[in-house]
Tab-separated table of C-alpha atoms in Angstrom:
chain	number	residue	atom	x	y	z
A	29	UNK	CA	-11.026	-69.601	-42.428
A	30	UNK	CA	-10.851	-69.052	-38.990
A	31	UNK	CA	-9.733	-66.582	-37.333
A	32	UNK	CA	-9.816	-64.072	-40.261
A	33	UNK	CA	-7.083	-62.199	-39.497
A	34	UNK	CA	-4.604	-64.730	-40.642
A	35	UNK	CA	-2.818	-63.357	-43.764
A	36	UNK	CA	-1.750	-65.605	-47.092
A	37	UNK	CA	2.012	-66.258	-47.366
A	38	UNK	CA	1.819	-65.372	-50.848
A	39	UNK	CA	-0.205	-62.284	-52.563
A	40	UNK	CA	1.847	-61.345	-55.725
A	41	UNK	CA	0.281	-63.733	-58.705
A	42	UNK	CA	3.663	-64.132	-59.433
A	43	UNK	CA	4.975	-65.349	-55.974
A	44	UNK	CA	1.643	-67.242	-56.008
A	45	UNK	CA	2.613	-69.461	-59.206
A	46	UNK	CA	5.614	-69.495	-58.343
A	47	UNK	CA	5.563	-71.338	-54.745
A	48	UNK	CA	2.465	-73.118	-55.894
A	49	UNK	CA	4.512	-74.986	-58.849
A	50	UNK	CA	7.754	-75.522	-56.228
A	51	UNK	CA	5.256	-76.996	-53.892
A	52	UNK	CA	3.393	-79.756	-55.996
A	53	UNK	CA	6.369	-80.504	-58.633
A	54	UNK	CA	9.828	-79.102	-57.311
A	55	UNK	CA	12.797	-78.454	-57.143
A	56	UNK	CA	13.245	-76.657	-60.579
A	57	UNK	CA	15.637	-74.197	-61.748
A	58	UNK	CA	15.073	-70.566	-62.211
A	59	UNK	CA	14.915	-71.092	-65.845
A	60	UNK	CA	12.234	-74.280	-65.573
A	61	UNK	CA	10.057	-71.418	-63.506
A	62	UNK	CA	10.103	-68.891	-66.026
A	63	UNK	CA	9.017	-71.261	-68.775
A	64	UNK	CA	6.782	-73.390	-66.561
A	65	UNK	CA	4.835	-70.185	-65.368
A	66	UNK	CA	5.688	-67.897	-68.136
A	67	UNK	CA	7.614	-64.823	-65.953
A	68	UNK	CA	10.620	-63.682	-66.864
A	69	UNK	CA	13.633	-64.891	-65.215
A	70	UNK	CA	13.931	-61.642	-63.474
A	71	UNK	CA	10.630	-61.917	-62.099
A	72	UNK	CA	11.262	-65.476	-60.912
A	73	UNK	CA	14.079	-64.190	-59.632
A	74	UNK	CA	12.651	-61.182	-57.506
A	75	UNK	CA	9.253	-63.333	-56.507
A	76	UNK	CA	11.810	-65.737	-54.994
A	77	UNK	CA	13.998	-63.525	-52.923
A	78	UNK	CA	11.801	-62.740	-49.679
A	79	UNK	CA	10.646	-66.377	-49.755
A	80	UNK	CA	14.283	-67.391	-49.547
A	81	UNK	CA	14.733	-64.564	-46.882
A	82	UNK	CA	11.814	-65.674	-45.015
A	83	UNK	CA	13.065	-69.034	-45.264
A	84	UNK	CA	10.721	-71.053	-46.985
A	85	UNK	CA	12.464	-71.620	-50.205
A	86	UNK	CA	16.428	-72.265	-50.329
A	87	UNK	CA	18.864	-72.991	-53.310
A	88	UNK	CA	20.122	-77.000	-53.703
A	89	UNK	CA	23.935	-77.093	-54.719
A	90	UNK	CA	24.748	-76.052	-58.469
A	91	UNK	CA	24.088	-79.030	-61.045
A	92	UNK	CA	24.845	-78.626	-65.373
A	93	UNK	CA	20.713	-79.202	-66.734
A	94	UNK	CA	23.103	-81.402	-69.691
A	95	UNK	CA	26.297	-82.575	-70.498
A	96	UNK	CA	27.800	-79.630	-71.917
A	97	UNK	CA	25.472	-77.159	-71.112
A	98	UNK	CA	27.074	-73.959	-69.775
A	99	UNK	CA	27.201	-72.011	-65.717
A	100	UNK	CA	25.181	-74.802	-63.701
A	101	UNK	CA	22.273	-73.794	-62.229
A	102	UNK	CA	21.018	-73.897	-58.532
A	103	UNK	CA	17.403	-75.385	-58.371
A	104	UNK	CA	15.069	-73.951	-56.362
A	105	UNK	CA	13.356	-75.766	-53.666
A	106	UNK	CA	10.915	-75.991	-50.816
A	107	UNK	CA	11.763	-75.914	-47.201
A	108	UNK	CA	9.776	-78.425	-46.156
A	109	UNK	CA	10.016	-78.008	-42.169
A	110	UNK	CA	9.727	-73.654	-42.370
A	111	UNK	CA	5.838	-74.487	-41.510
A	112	UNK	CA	3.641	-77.552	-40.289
A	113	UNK	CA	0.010	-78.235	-40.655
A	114	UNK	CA	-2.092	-80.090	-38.517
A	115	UNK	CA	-4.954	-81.792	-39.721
A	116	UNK	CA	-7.899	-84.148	-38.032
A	117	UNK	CA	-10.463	-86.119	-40.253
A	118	UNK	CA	-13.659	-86.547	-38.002
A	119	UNK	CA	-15.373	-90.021	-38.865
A	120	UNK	CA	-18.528	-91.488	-37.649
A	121	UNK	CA	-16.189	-93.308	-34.837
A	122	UNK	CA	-13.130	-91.845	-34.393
A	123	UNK	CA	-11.369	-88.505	-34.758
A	124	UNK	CA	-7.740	-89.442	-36.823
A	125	UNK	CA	-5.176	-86.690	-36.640
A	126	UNK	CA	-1.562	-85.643	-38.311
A	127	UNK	CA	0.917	-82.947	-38.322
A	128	UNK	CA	2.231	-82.295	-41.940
A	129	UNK	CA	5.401	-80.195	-43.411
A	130	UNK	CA	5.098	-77.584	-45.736
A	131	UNK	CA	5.091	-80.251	-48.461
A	132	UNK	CA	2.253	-82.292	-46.981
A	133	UNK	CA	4.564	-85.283	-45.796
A	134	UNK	CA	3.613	-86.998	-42.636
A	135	UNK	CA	5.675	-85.696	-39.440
A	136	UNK	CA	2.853	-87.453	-36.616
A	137	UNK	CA	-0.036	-89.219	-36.539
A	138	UNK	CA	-2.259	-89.507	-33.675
A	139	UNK	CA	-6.404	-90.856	-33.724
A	140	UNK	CA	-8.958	-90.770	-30.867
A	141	UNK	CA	-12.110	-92.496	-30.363
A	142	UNK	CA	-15.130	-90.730	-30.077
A	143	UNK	CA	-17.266	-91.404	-27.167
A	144	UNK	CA	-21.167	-91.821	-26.386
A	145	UNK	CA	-22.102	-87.715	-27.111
A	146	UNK	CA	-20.902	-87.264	-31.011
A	147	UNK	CA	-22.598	-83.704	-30.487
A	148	UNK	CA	-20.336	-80.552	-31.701
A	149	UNK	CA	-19.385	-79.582	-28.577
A	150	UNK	CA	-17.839	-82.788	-27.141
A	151	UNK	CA	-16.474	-83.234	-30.349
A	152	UNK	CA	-14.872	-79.992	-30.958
A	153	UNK	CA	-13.467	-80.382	-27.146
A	154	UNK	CA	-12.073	-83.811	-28.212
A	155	UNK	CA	-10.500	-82.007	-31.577
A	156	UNK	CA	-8.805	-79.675	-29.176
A	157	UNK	CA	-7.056	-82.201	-27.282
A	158	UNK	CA	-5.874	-84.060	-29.976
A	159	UNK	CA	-4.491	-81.052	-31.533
A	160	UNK	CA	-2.587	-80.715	-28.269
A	161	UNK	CA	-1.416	-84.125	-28.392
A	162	UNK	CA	-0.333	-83.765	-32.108
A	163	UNK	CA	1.694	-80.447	-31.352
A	164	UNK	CA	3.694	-81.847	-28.287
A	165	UNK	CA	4.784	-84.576	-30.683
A	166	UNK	CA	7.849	-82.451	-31.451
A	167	UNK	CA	8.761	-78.609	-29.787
A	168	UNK	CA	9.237	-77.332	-33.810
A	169	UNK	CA	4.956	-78.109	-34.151
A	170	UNK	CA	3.960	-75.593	-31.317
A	171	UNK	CA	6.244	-72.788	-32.618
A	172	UNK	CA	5.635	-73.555	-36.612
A	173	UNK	CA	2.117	-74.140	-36.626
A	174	UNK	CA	-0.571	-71.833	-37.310
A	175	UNK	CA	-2.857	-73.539	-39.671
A	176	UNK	CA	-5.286	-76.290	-38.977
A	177	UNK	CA	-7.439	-78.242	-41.277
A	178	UNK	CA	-10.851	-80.147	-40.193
A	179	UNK	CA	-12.435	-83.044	-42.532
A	180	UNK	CA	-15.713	-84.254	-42.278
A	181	UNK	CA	-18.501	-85.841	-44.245
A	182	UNK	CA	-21.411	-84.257	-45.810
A	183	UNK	CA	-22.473	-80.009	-47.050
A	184	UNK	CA	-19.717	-77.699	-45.774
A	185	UNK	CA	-19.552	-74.360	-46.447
A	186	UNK	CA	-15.443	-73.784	-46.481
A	187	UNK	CA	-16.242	-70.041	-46.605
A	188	UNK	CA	-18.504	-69.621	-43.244
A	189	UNK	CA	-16.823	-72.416	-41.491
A	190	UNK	CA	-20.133	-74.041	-40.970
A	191	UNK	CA	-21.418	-77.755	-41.504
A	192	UNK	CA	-24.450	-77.348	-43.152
A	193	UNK	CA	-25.527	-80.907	-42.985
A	194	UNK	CA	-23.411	-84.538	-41.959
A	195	UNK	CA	-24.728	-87.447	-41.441
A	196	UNK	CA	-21.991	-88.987	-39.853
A	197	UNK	CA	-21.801	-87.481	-36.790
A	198	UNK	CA	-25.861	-86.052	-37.428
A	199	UNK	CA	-25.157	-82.260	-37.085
A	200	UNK	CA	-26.587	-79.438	-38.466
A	201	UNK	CA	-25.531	-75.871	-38.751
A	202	UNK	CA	-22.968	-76.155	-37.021
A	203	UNK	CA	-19.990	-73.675	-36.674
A	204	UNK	CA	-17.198	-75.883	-36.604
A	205	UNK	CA	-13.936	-73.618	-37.461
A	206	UNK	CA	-15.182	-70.882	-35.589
A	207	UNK	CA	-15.880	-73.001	-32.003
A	208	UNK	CA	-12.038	-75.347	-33.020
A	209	UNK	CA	-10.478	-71.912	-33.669
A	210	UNK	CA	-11.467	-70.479	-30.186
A	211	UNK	CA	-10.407	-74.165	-28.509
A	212	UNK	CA	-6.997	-73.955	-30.260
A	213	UNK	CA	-5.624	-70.351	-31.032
A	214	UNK	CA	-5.002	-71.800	-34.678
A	215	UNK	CA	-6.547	-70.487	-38.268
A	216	UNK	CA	-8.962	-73.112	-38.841
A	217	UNK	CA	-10.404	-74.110	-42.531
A	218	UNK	CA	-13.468	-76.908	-42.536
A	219	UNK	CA	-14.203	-78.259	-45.548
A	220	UNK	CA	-15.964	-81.838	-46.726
A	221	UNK	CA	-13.467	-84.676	-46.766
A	222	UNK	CA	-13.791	-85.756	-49.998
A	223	UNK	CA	-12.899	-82.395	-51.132
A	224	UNK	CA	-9.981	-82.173	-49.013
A	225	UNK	CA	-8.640	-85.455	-50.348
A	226	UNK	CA	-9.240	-84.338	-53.606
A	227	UNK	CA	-7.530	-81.064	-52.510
A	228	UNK	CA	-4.373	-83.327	-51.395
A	229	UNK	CA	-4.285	-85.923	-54.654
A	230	UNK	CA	-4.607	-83.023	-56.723
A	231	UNK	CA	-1.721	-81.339	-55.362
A	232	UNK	CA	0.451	-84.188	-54.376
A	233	UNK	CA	-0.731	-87.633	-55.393
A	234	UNK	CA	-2.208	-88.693	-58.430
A	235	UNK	CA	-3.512	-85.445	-59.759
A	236	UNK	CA	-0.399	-83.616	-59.691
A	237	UNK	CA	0.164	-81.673	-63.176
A	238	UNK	CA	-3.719	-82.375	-64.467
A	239	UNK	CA	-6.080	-79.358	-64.661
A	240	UNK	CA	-8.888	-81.814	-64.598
A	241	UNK	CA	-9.003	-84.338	-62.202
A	242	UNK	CA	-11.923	-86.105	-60.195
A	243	UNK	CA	-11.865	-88.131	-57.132
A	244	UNK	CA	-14.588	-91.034	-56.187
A	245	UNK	CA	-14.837	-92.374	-52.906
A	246	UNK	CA	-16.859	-95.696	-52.083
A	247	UNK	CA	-17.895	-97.105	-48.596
A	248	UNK	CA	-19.851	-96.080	-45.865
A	249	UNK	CA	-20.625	-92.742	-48.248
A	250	UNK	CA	-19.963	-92.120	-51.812
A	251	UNK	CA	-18.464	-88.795	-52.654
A	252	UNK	CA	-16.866	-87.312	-55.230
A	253	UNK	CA	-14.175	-84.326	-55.848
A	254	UNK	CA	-13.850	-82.015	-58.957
A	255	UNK	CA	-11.029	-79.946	-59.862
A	256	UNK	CA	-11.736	-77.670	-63.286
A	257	UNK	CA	-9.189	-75.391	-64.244
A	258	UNK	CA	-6.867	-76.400	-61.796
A	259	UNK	CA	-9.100	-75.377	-58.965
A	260	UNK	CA	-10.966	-77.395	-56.731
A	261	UNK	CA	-14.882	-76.764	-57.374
A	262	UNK	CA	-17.602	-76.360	-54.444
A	263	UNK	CA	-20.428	-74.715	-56.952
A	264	UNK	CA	-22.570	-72.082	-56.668
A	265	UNK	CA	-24.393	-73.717	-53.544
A	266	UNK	CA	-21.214	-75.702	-52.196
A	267	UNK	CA	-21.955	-78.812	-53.234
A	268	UNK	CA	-21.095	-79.675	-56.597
A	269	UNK	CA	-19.300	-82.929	-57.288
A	270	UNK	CA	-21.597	-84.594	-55.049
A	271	UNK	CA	-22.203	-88.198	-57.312
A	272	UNK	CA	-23.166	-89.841	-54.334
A	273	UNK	CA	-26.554	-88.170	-55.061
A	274	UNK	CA	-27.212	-88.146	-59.125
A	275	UNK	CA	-30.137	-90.344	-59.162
A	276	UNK	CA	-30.085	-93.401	-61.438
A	277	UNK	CA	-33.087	-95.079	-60.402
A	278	UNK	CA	-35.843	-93.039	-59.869
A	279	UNK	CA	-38.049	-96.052	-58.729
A	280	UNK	CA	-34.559	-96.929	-56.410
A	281	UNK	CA	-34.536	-97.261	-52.742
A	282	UNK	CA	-34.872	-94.096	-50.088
A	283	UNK	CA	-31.443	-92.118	-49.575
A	284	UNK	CA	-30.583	-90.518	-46.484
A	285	UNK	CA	-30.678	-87.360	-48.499
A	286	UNK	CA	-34.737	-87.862	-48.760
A	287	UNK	CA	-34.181	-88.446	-52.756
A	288	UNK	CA	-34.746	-91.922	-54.227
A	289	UNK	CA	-32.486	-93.917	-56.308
A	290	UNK	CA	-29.239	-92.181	-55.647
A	291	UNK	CA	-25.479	-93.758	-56.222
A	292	UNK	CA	-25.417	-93.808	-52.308
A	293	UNK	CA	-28.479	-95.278	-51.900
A	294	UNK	CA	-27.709	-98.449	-53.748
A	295	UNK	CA	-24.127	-98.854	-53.632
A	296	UNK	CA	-22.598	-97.485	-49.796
A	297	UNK	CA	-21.716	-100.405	-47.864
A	298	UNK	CA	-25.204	-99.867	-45.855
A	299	UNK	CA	-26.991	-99.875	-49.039
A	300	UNK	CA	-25.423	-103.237	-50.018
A	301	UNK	CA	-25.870	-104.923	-46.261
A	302	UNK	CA	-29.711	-103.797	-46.748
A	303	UNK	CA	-30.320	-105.436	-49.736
A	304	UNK	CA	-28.834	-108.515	-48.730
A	305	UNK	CA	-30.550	-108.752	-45.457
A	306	UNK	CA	-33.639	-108.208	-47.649
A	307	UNK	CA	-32.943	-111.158	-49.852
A	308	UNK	CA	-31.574	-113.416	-46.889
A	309	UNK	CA	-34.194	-112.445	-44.365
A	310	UNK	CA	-31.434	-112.354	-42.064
A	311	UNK	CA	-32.062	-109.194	-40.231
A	312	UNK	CA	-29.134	-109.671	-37.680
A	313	UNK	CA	-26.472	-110.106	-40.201
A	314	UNK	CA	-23.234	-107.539	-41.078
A	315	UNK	CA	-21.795	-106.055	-43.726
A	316	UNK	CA	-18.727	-109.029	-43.161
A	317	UNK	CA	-21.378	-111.502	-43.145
A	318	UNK	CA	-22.658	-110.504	-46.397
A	319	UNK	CA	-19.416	-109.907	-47.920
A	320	UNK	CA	-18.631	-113.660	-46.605
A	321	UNK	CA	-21.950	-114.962	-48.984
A	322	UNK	CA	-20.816	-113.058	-51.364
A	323	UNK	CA	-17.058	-114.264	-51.797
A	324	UNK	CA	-19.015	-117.978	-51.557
A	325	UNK	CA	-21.075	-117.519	-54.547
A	326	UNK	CA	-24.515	-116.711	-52.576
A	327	UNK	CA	-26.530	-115.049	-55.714
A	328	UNK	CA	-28.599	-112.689	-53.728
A	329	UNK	CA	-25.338	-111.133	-52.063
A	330	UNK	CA	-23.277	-111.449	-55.332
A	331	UNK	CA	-26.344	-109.143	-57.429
A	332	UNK	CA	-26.113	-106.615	-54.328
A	333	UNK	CA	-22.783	-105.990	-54.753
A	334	UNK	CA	-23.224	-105.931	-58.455
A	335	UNK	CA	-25.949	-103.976	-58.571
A	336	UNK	CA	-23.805	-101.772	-56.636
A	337	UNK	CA	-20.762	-101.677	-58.631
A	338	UNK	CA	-23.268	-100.694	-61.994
A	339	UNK	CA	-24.038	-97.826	-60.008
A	340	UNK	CA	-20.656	-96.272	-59.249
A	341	UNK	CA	-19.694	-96.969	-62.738
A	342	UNK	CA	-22.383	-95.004	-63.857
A	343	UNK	CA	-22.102	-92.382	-61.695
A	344	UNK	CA	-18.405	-91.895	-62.172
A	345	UNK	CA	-19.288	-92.155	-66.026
A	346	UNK	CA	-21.582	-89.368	-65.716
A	347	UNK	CA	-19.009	-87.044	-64.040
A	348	UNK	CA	-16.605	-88.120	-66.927
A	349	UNK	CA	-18.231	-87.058	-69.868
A	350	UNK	CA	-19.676	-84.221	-68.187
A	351	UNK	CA	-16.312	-83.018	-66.820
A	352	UNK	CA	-13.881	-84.932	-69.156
A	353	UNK	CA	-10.564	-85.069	-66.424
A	354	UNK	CA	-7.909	-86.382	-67.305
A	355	UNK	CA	-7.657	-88.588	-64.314
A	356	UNK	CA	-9.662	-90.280	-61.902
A	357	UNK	CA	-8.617	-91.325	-58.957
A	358	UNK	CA	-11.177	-94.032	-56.867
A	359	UNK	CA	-10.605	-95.143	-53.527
A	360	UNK	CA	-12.182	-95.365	-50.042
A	361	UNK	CA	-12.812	-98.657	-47.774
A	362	UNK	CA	-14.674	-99.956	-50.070
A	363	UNK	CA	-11.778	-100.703	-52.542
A	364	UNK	CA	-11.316	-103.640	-49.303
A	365	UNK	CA	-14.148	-105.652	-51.388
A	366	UNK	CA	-13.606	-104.502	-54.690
A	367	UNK	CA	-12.909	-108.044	-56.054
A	368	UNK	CA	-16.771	-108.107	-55.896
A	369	UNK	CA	-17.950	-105.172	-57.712
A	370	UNK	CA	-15.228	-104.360	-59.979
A	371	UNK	CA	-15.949	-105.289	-62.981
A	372	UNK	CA	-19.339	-104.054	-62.744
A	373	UNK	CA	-17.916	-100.704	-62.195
A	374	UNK	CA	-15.636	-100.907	-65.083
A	375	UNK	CA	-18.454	-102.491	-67.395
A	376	UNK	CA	-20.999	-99.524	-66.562
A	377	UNK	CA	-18.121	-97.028	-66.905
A	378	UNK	CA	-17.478	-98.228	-70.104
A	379	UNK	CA	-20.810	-98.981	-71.135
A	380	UNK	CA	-22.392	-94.988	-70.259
A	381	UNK	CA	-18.961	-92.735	-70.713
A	382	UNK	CA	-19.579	-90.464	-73.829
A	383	UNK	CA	-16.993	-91.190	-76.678
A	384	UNK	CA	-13.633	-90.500	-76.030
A	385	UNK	CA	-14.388	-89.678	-72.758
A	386	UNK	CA	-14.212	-93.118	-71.821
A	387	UNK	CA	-10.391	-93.082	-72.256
A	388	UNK	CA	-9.792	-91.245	-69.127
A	389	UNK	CA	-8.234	-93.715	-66.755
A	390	UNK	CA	-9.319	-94.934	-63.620
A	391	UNK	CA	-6.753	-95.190	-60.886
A	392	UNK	CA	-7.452	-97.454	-58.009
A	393	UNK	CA	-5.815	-96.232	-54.967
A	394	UNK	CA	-6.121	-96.982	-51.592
A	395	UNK	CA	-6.045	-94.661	-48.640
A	396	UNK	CA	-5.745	-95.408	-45.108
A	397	UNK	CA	-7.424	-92.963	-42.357
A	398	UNK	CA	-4.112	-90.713	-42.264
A	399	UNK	CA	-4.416	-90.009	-46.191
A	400	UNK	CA	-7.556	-87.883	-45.031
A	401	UNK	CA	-6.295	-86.288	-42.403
A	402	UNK	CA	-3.484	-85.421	-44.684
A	403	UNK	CA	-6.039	-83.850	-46.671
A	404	UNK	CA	-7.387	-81.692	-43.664
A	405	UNK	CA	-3.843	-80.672	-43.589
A	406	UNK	CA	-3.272	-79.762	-46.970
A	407	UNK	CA	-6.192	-77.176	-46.268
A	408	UNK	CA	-4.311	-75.580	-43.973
A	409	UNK	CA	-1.165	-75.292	-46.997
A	410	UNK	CA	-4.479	-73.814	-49.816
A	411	UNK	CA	-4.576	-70.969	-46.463
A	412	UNK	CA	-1.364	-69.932	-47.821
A	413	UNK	CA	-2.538	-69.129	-50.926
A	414	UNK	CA	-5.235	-66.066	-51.638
């Protein structure tokens, strides 16, 4: 996170579990925190009272928890607008923006288009003026907002602030936070956007209440997200979670990622449009064209996107009896022409899962650009956190 000397909200483990439960799943009474967290209601109590001074908690009006029941309590809750967040998702095109409250709901939205140079520092320049355009949205952004969160595909390393590797925009090493920190005056956090999503479903979608949980994304890329423990997971090396790149094919086509066979390189939306120009010979078609043969019963197009959809299935089956979550959560614009792969995905996933492992759901669950900048945003809400 950049610049370093921005300090958590929160240090005290107690405050921490505290504000963290109030975030994802409140209001709750005092006496729901104690049990849900295990303090005592005296240390609920005292953890609460300088985030009530400081404004960022406040009491609702008394209710009775039954009929009968004795003194009605005052639930705790959130303040949403105390603190906003902005976040920006940088795509291969575009650069999509929003400011978010303290409970990651959607206060502005705002997108750019990239132009001709997608090199760092054009980008970066064109993050920094949509950050200003997202902040003079509303005069409570500029004075309530010290936190900015950046998306973007491929190896991030959240602690250095540095894309490693993307594809996407084809950068390497590249200091992100540290150059968007200088252009804005905020605390920046980069992370990959699959993780960030995962950060923002875990916390306040699909995943909220699971200590296991796993997101798949399908598309142009296919990533994944892990959360163990109820922690988001980067690895050792920063990169674990990434199923886009378990090889199941080793005599499979070349990935991007210079391995062979890979999820990705069989089943992104590229992957499927090369295969069917292959079969076609039609070297000028697109990926709408193909989807169009598909949809009218072409075979070459139809075993492209099946071929595809056996892949995610095993991949995501792989991840679910190595991980067993409780949930998993798949979306991404590919879910656009899921009619054609899945039931391929949800024949391999069945097919490979191990056991019982196969009875962990699979959510489908669309997500338009601003879901991902939301999850940039909620990056900036983890900075509370230590």
């Amino acid at each position: 996170m950049f610049p370093t000397h921005v300090q958590p909200l929160v240090t005290a483990p107690a405050e921490t579990s505290m504000l963290a439960l109030l975030l994802t799943e409140g209001p709750l009474s005092r006496v729901e925190l104690a049990r849900r967290t295990g303090l005592s209601s005296t240390a609920v109590t005292k953890a609460a009272r300088p985030l009530i001074d400081d404004g960022y908690l406040h009491e609702l009006p008394p209710e009775r928890t039954a009929p009968g029941a004795g003194r009605p309590v005052n639930p705790l809750a959130v303040t949403a607008d105390r603190e906003f967040f902005v976040g920006v998702k940088i795509s291969a095109e575009a650069l999509f923006g929003t400011v978010c409250d303290l409970r990651a709901g959607l206060r502005a939205t705002a997108e750019r288009r990239l132009g001709e140079d997608r090199g760092p520092a054009a980008v970066c320049a064109l993050v920094g003026e949509l950050v200003e355009l997202l902040l003079d949205a509303d005069p409570a952004f500029r004075e309530r907002t010290r936190h900015l969160g950046i998306a973007v595909s491929g190896d991030v390393d959240r602690t250095a602030g540095r894309v490693r590797y993307s594809v996407l925009p084809g950068w390497q090493d590249v200091p992100l936070a540290e150059t968007v920190a200088r252009a804005t005056g905020l605390s920046v956090t980069a992370e990959n956007d699959v993780k960030a999503l995962t950060a923002a479903e875990h916390w306040f979608g699909e995943g909220i209440g699971t200590e296991y949980f796993a997101l798949v994304t399908i598309g142009a890329g296919i990533g994944s997200g892990l959360v163990v423990n109820g922690r988001l997971i980067a690895g050792a090396y920063g990169v674990a979670g990434e199923m886009g790149h378990i090889c199941i094919d080793p005599a499979g086509p070349l990935c991007h990622c210079g391995q062979t066979g890979c999820v990705e390189a069989i089943a992104s939306s590229d992957a499927i449009l090369a295969a069917v120009r292959d079969a076609t010979g039609d070297a000028d078609l697109d990926f709408d064209g193909a989807v169009r043969l598909a949809r009218g019963g072409d075979p070459a197009a139809r075993e492209a996107f099946a071929r595809a959809g056996r892949a995610i299935g095993t991949g995501i089956a792989t991840l679910v009896s190595l991980l067993g979550p409780e949930r998993v959560v798949v979306t991404g614009e590919g879910l656009d022409t899921y009619d054609l792969f899945g039931v391929h995905i949800r024949d391999a996933y069945a097919a490979h899962c191990f056991k019982a492992a196969a009875k962990c759901p699979l959510t489908l669950r669309p997500l338009p650009w601003e879901e991902w900048a939301r999850g940039a945003a909620v990056l900036g809400i983890q900075a509370l956190f230590p």
